[in-house]
mmCIF file of C-alpha atoms in Angstrom:
data_model
loop_
_atom_site.group_PDB
_atom_site.id
_atom_site.type_symbol
_atom_site.label_atom_id
_atom_site.label_comp_id
_atom_site.label_asym_id
_atom_site.label_seq_id
_atom_site.Cartn_x
_atom_site.Cartn_y
_atom_site.Cartn_z
ATOM 1 C CA ILE A 21 80.436 -8.062 63.538
ATOM 2 C CA LEU A 22 80.898 -9.066 59.917
ATOM 3 C CA HIS A 23 77.622 -8.427 58.087
ATOM 4 C CA ALA A 24 77.060 -10.739 55.143
ATOM 5 C CA SER A 25 75.415 -9.247 52.068
ATOM 6 C CA GLY A 26 74.210 -12.581 50.682
ATOM 7 C CA PRO A 27 70.662 -13.911 50.911
ATOM 8 C CA LEU A 28 71.447 -16.241 53.835
ATOM 9 C CA GLY A 29 72.758 -13.478 56.101
ATOM 10 C CA LEU A 30 75.582 -15.585 57.539
ATOM 11 C CA ASN A 31 77.244 -12.982 59.714
ATOM 12 C CA GLY A 32 80.540 -13.534 61.489
ATOM 13 C CA SER A 33 82.956 -12.099 64.002
ATOM 14 C CA ILE A 34 85.960 -9.873 63.370
ATOM 15 C CA GLY A 35 89.020 -10.410 65.537
ATOM 16 C CA SER A 36 90.315 -7.416 67.480
ATOM 17 C CA GLU A 37 93.604 -7.353 65.510
ATOM 18 C CA VAL A 38 91.777 -6.932 62.182
ATOM 19 C CA GLN A 39 91.366 -3.322 61.076
ATOM 20 C CA THR A 40 88.074 -2.549 59.348
ATOM 21 C CA GLY A 41 86.919 0.218 57.031
ATOM 22 C CA VAL A 42 90.404 0.878 55.647
ATOM 23 C CA SER A 43 90.394 2.595 52.236
ATOM 24 C CA SER A 44 93.130 1.754 49.760
ATOM 25 C CA GLY A 45 93.316 1.909 45.981
ATOM 26 C CA GLY A 46 89.604 2.528 45.495
ATOM 27 C CA ALA A 47 88.472 -0.243 47.869
ATOM 28 C CA THR A 48 87.420 -0.250 51.500
ATOM 29 C CA GLY A 49 88.142 -3.443 53.350
ATOM 30 C CA TYR A 50 89.891 -5.278 56.127
ATOM 31 C CA VAL A 51 93.589 -5.126 56.983
ATOM 32 C CA PHE A 52 95.278 -8.109 58.606
ATOM 33 C CA PRO A 53 98.558 -6.975 60.188
ATOM 34 C CA ARG A 54 101.645 -8.979 59.358
ATOM 35 C CA LEU A 55 102.657 -11.451 62.058
ATOM 36 C CA THR A 56 105.980 -13.272 62.150
ATOM 37 C CA PRO A 57 105.272 -16.669 60.553
ATOM 38 C CA ASN A 58 105.193 -19.608 62.929
ATOM 39 C CA LYS A 59 106.146 -17.556 66.003
ATOM 40 C CA PRO A 60 104.173 -18.347 69.186
ATOM 41 C CA PRO A 61 101.738 -17.521 70.572
ATOM 42 C CA ALA A 62 98.670 -18.078 68.429
ATOM 43 C CA HIS A 63 96.558 -14.997 67.639
ATOM 44 C CA PRO A 64 92.901 -16.073 67.265
ATOM 45 C CA GLN A 65 92.048 -12.354 67.289
ATOM 46 C CA HIS A 66 93.746 -12.149 63.842
ATOM 47 C CA LEU A 67 90.842 -13.950 62.125
ATOM 48 C CA VAL A 68 87.488 -13.144 60.632
ATOM 49 C CA THR A 69 85.272 -16.128 61.488
ATOM 50 C CA ILE A 70 81.922 -17.172 60.002
ATOM 51 C CA PRO A 71 80.336 -19.932 62.118
ATOM 52 C CA ASN A 72 79.717 -23.327 60.588
ATOM 53 C CA ASN A 73 76.581 -23.588 58.494
ATOM 54 C CA ASP A 74 75.694 -26.385 56.062
ATOM 55 C CA ALA A 75 75.288 -23.772 53.310
ATOM 56 C CA LEU A 76 79.051 -23.156 53.582
ATOM 57 C CA ASN A 77 79.994 -26.824 53.072
ATOM 58 C CA PRO A 78 80.950 -27.622 49.470
ATOM 59 C CA GLY A 79 79.335 -31.070 49.639
ATOM 60 C CA SER A 80 79.954 -33.007 46.424
ATOM 61 C CA GLY A 81 78.749 -30.456 43.881
ATOM 62 C CA SER A 82 79.856 -27.159 42.406
ATOM 63 C CA TYR A 83 81.343 -24.564 44.752
ATOM 64 C CA THR A 84 83.087 -21.258 44.081
ATOM 65 C CA VAL A 85 85.189 -19.120 46.416
ATOM 66 C CA GLU A 86 86.216 -15.660 45.226
ATOM 67 C CA ILE A 87 88.391 -13.251 47.195
ATOM 68 C CA ARG A 88 89.883 -9.862 46.360
ATOM 69 C CA TYR A 89 93.077 -9.107 48.249
ATOM 70 C CA LYS A 90 96.428 -7.369 48.183
ATOM 71 C CA THR A 91 99.661 -8.097 50.014
ATOM 72 C CA THR A 92 103.405 -7.645 49.888
ATOM 73 C CA ASN A 93 103.972 -10.734 52.047
ATOM 74 C CA PRO A 94 104.884 -14.114 50.523
ATOM 75 C CA PHE A 95 102.841 -16.256 52.870
ATOM 76 C CA GLY A 96 99.499 -16.966 54.467
ATOM 77 C CA ASN A 97 96.125 -18.633 54.236
ATOM 78 C CA LEU A 98 93.528 -16.289 52.783
ATOM 79 C CA ILE A 99 90.399 -18.361 53.484
ATOM 80 C CA GLN A 100 89.580 -21.891 54.558
ATOM 81 C CA LYS A 101 87.007 -24.235 56.010
ATOM 82 C CA GLY A 102 88.611 -27.081 57.893
ATOM 83 C CA GLN A 103 92.261 -28.020 58.273
ATOM 84 C CA SER A 104 94.462 -30.795 56.893
ATOM 85 C CA THR A 105 93.338 -33.423 59.422
ATOM 86 C CA THR A 106 89.703 -32.319 59.702
ATOM 87 C CA ASN A 107 87.082 -35.071 59.508
ATOM 88 C CA GLY A 108 84.988 -34.302 56.448
ATOM 89 C CA GLY A 109 87.795 -32.549 54.547
ATOM 90 C CA GLN A 110 88.754 -28.948 53.899
ATOM 91 C CA PHE A 111 89.023 -26.205 51.300
ATOM 92 C CA LYS A 112 91.676 -23.524 51.337
ATOM 93 C CA ILE A 113 93.150 -20.660 49.325
ATOM 94 C CA GLN A 114 96.742 -19.945 50.326
ATOM 95 C CA LEU A 115 99.779 -17.976 49.146
ATOM 96 C CA PRO A 116 102.995 -20.002 49.591
ATOM 97 C CA LYS A 117 105.870 -17.815 48.333
ATOM 98 C CA GLY A 118 103.169 -15.392 47.139
ATOM 99 C CA LYS A 119 101.846 -17.943 44.610
ATOM 100 C CA PRO A 120 98.062 -18.505 44.775
ATOM 101 C CA GLN A 121 96.854 -22.049 45.373
ATOM 102 C CA CYS A 122 93.387 -23.392 45.994
ATOM 103 C CA TYR A 123 92.490 -26.924 46.866
ATOM 104 C CA PHE A 124 89.741 -29.149 48.123
ATOM 105 C CA LYS A 125 90.245 -32.327 50.139
ATOM 106 C CA ALA A 126 87.434 -34.774 50.888
ATOM 107 C CA ASN A 127 86.662 -38.471 51.248
ATOM 108 C CA LEU A 128 87.755 -39.470 47.699
ATOM 109 C CA GLY A 129 90.945 -37.435 47.505
ATOM 110 C CA ARG A 130 92.488 -34.004 47.107
ATOM 111 C CA ASP A 131 92.484 -31.801 44.040
ATOM 112 C CA GLY A 132 93.721 -28.288 43.554
ATOM 113 C CA ALA A 133 94.974 -25.658 41.172
ATOM 114 C CA GLU A 134 97.751 -23.097 41.427
ATOM 115 C CA TYR A 135 99.351 -20.197 39.626
ATOM 116 C CA ASN A 136 103.117 -20.518 39.502
ATOM 117 C CA HIS A 137 103.777 -16.766 39.687
ATOM 118 C CA ALA A 138 103.964 -14.699 42.862
ATOM 119 C CA ILE A 139 101.411 -11.901 43.027
ATOM 120 C CA ASN A 140 102.357 -10.282 46.313
ATOM 121 C CA ASP A 141 103.042 -6.967 44.582
ATOM 122 C CA GLY A 142 100.881 -4.754 46.815
ATOM 123 C CA GLN A 143 98.194 -4.396 44.116
ATOM 124 C CA TRP A 144 94.586 -5.620 44.279
ATOM 125 C CA HIS A 145 94.036 -9.078 42.774
ATOM 126 C CA THR A 146 91.016 -11.335 42.549
ATOM 127 C CA LEU A 147 91.307 -15.092 42.998
ATOM 128 C CA LYS A 148 88.400 -17.301 41.993
ATOM 129 C CA CYS A 149 88.553 -20.991 42.848
ATOM 130 C CA VAL A 150 85.887 -23.088 41.119
ATOM 131 C CA ARG A 151 85.268 -26.662 42.143
ATOM 132 C CA THR A 152 82.960 -29.054 40.268
ATOM 133 C CA ALA A 153 82.401 -32.762 40.879
ATOM 134 C CA THR A 154 85.385 -33.546 38.631
ATOM 135 C CA ASN A 155 87.853 -30.628 38.644
ATOM 136 C CA VAL A 156 89.250 -27.505 40.324
ATOM 137 C CA THR A 157 90.066 -24.347 38.340
ATOM 138 C CA LEU A 158 91.847 -21.210 39.535
ATOM 139 C CA TYR A 159 91.265 -17.805 37.940
ATOM 140 C CA VAL A 160 93.548 -14.863 38.721
ATOM 141 C CA ASP A 161 92.129 -11.454 37.823
ATOM 142 C CA GLY A 162 89.596 -13.166 35.547
ATOM 143 C CA VAL A 163 92.147 -15.265 33.627
ATOM 144 C CA LYS A 164 92.258 -19.072 33.957
ATOM 145 C CA ARG A 165 95.670 -19.896 35.425
ATOM 146 C CA GLY A 166 95.407 -23.510 36.550
ATOM 147 C CA SER A 167 93.129 -26.521 36.468
ATOM 148 C CA THR A 168 93.258 -30.151 37.578
ATOM 149 C CA SER A 169 90.868 -33.063 37.342
ATOM 150 C CA GLY A 170 90.040 -35.844 39.721
ATOM 151 C CA PRO A 171 87.333 -37.002 42.107
ATOM 152 C CA ILE A 172 87.180 -35.237 45.451
ATOM 153 C CA GLY A 173 83.956 -36.531 46.943
ATOM 154 C CA ASN A 174 81.798 -35.050 49.667
ATOM 155 C CA LEU A 175 83.417 -32.187 51.593
ATOM 156 C CA THR A 176 81.331 -31.536 54.687
ATOM 157 C CA ASN A 177 82.791 -30.545 58.041
ATOM 158 C CA SER A 178 81.774 -28.732 61.206
ATOM 159 C CA TYR A 179 84.475 -26.046 61.062
ATOM 160 C CA PRO A 180 83.818 -22.325 60.596
ATOM 161 C CA VAL A 181 85.012 -20.446 57.537
ATOM 162 C CA THR A 182 88.014 -18.363 58.543
ATOM 163 C CA ILE A 183 89.684 -15.494 56.720
ATOM 164 C CA GLY A 184 93.288 -14.724 57.644
ATOM 165 C CA GLY A 185 94.562 -18.084 58.946
ATOM 166 C CA LYS A 186 93.732 -21.309 60.765
ATOM 167 C CA PRO A 187 91.321 -21.422 63.702
ATOM 168 C CA ASN A 188 92.872 -24.404 65.526
ATOM 169 C CA CYS A 189 96.609 -23.889 65.904
ATOM 170 C CA ASP A 190 99.258 -23.139 68.510
ATOM 171 C CA GLN A 191 102.229 -21.987 66.372
ATOM 172 C CA VAL A 192 104.253 -24.894 67.822
ATOM 173 C CA LYS A 193 102.744 -28.224 66.764
ATOM 174 C CA VAL A 194 100.267 -26.681 64.323
ATOM 175 C CA THR A 195 101.223 -23.464 62.534
ATOM 176 C CA CYS A 196 98.531 -20.801 62.081
ATOM 177 C CA ASP A 197 99.660 -19.589 58.619
ATOM 178 C CA TYR A 198 98.412 -16.053 59.230
ATOM 179 C CA PHE A 199 97.794 -13.814 56.227
ATOM 180 C CA GLY A 200 99.174 -10.276 56.314
ATOM 181 C CA GLY A 201 97.559 -7.842 53.904
ATOM 182 C CA SER A 202 94.161 -6.476 52.889
ATOM 183 C CA VAL A 203 90.903 -8.156 51.861
ATOM 184 C CA ASP A 204 88.234 -6.229 49.960
ATOM 185 C CA TYR A 205 85.556 -8.939 49.732
ATOM 186 C CA VAL A 206 84.838 -12.667 49.820
ATOM 187 C CA LYS A 207 82.093 -14.334 47.819
ATOM 188 C CA ILE A 208 81.074 -17.996 48.232
ATOM 189 C CA THR A 209 78.644 -19.577 45.776
ATOM 190 C CA LYS A 210 77.301 -23.114 46.164
ATOM 191 C CA GLY A 211 75.629 -24.986 43.333
#
């Protein structure tokens, strides 16, 4: 069981493929083994899952997702709530070609920010994705690296928050985009 340290106590489940309590570089966290991208079958046991709760929905106001991770792989979804066709929208932090991207999609549109440099160097890095009613900003290791403006609207869905990939996928019609690497912590702040 994933034990949340926040005031709401939103605990979750840890898939059997996720290694816990692994120490590396001064941090103790979770290790997600590398899976061959887009190769069936799906591995739901590769995810850490926090059940849906309204406190985890960004809504239409300010919302921040921060995650500390390290990887040598150039691929994967670090954290998300919802998927591209989810009613109510989605948020996601992903690493295409090792380059951090975060975006929010809701009823008024999609807005996101990215850092155009790969940081899959095997070192610990912190990504902080900040969404307000009018923009999305990405910080990498405390430095602002990208920002965009535009209305997003109300992002509210019934999906869980997942760490390590997509919850609804089959690796055939819908890829799972599994992350391979380590996660030290995740922090979500609403408001």
